[in-house]
XYZ file of N, CA and C in Angstrom:
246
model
N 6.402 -14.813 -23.331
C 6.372 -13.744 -22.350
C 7.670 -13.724 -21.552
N 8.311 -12.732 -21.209
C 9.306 -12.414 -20.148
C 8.854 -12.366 -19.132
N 9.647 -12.424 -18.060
C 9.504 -12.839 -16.557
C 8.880 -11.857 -16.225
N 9.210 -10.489 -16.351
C 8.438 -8.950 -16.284
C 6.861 -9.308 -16.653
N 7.320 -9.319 -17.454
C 5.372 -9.803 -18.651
C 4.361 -10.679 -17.766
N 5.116 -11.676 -17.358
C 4.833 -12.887 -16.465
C 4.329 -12.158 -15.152
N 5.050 -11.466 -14.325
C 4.775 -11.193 -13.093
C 4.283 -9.551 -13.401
N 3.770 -8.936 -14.243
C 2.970 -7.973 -14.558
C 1.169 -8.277 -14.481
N 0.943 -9.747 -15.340
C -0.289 -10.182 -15.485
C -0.644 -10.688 -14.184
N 0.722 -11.526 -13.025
C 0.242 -12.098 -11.633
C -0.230 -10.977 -10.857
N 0.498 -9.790 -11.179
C 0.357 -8.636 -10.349
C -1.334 -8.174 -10.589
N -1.524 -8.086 -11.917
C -2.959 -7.620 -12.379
C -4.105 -8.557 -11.797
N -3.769 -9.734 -11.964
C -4.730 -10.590 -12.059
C -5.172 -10.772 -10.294
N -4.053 -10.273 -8.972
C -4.102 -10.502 -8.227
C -4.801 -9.103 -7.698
N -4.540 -8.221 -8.067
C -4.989 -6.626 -7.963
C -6.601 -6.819 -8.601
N -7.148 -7.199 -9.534
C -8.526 -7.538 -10.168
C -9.173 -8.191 -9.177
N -8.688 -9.292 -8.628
C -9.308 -10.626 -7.590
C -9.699 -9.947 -6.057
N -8.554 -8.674 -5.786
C -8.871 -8.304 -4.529
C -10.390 -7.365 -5.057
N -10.125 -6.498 -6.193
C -10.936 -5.302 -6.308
C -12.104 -6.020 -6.307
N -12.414 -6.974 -7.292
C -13.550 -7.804 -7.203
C -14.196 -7.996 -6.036
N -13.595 -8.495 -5.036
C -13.796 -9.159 -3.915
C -14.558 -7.414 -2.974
N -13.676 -7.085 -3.151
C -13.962 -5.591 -2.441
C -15.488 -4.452 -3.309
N -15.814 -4.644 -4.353
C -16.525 -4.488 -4.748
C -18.308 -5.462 -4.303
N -18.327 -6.331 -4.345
C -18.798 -7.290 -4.115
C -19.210 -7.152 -2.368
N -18.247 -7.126 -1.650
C -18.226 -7.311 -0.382
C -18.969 -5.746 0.373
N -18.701 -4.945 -0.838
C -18.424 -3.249 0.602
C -19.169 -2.413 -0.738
N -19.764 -2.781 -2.305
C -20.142 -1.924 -2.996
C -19.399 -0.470 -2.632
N -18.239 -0.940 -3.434
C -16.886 0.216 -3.044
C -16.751 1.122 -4.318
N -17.907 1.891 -4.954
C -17.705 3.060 -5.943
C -17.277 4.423 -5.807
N -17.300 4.596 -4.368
C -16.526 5.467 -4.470
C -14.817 5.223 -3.799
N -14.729 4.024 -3.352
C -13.205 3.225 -3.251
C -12.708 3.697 -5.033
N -13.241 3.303 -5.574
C -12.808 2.835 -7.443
C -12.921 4.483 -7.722
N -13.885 5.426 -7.691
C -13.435 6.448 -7.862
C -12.443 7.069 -7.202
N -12.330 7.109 -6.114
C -11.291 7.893 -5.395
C -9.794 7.344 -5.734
N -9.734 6.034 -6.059
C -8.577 4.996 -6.000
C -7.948 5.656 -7.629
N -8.932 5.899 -8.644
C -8.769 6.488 -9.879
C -7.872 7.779 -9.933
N -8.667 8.549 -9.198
C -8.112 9.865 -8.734
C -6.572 9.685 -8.330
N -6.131 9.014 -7.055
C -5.215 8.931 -6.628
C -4.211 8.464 -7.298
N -4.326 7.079 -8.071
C -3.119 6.643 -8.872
C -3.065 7.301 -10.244
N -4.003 8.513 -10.596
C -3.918 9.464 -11.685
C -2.582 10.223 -11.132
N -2.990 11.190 -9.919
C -2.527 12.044 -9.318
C -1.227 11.521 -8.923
N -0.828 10.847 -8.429
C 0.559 9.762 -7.896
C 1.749 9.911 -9.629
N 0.802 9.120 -10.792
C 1.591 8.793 -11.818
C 1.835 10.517 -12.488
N 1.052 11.113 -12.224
C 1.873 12.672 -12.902
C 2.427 13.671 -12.123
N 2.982 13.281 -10.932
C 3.665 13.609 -9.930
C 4.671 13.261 -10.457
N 5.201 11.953 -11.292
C 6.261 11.806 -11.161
C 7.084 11.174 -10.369
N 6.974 11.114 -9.296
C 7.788 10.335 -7.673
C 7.913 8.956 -7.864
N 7.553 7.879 -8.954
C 7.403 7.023 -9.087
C 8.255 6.472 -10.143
N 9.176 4.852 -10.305
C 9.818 4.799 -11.570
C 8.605 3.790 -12.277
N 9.630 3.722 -13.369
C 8.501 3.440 -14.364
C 8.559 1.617 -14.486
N 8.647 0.762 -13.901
C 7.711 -0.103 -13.428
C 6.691 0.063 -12.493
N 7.273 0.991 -11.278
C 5.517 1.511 -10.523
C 4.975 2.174 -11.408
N 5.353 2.712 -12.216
C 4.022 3.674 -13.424
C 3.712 2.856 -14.395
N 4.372 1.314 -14.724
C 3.304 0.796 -15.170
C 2.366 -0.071 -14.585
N 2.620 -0.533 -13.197
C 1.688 -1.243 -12.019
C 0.545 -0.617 -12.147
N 0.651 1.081 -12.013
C 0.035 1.779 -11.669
C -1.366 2.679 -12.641
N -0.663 2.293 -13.819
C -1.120 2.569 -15.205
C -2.125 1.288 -15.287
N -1.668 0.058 -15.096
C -2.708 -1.524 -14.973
C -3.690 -1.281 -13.910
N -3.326 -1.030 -12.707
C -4.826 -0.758 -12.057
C -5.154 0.496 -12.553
N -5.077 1.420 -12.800
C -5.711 2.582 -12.960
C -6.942 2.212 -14.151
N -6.470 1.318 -15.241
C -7.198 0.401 -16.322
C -8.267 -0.470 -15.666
N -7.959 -0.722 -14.892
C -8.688 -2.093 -14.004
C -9.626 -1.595 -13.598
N -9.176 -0.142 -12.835
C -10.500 0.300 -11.935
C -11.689 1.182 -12.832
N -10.716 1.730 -13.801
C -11.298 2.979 -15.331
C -12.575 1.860 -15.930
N -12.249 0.859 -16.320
C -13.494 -0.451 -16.336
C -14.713 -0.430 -15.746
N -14.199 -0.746 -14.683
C -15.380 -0.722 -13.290
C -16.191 0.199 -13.147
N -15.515 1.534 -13.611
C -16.002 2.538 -12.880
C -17.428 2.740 -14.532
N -16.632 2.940 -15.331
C -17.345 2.378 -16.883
C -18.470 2.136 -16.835
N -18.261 0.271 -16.362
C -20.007 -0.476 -15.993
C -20.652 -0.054 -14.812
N -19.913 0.347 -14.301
C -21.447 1.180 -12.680
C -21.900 2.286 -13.706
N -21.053 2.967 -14.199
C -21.548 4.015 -14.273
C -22.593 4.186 -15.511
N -22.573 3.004 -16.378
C -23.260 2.906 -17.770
C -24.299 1.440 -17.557
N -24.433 0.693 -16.186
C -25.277 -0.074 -15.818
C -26.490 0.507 -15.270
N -26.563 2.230 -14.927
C -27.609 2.476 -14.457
C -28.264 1.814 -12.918
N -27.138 1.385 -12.499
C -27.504 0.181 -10.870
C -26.894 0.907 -10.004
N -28.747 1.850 -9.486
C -28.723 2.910 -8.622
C -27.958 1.972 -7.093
N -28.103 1.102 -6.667
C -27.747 0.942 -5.629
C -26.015 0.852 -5.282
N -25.431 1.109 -6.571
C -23.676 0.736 -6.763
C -23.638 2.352 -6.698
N -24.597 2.764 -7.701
C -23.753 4.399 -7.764
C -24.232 5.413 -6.582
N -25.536 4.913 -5.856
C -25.071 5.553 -4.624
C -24.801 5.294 -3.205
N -23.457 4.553 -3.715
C -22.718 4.452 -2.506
C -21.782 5.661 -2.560
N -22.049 6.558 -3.496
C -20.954 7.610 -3.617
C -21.613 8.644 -2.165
């Protein structure tokens, strides 16, 4: 792995650990939806170079997951926190 590669996965793995935590703590589905929305909307704007568009592309993956299992777990009490 390159140093990029290297501090791409610290970046992910540290971005996963908070969402986790924040999920867990605040049942944050509509945080993960809205958060979806936004770093959609942000990366086809354009305004961003392309290491933030791929930061941004990794959580957008991270949260696209999450949003996945609430939404295909059927666990009324996650999905309406919307």
């Amino acid at each position: 792995f390159s140093l990029d590669q290297q501090q791409n996965k610290t970046s992910a793995g540290q971005f996963y650990a908070r969402l986790l935590n924040k999920i867990i703590n605040d049942g944050s589905y509509v945080f993960i939806k809205t958060e979806v929305d936004r770093l959609e909307s942000v990366m086809k704007a354009g305004s961003i170079d392309d290491v933030q568009k791929d930061e941004f592309a990794i959580r957008r993956n991270i949260l696209s997951r999450f949003l996945s299992f609430i939404e295909a777990s059927g666990d009324v009490y996650l999905k309406n926190e919307q």
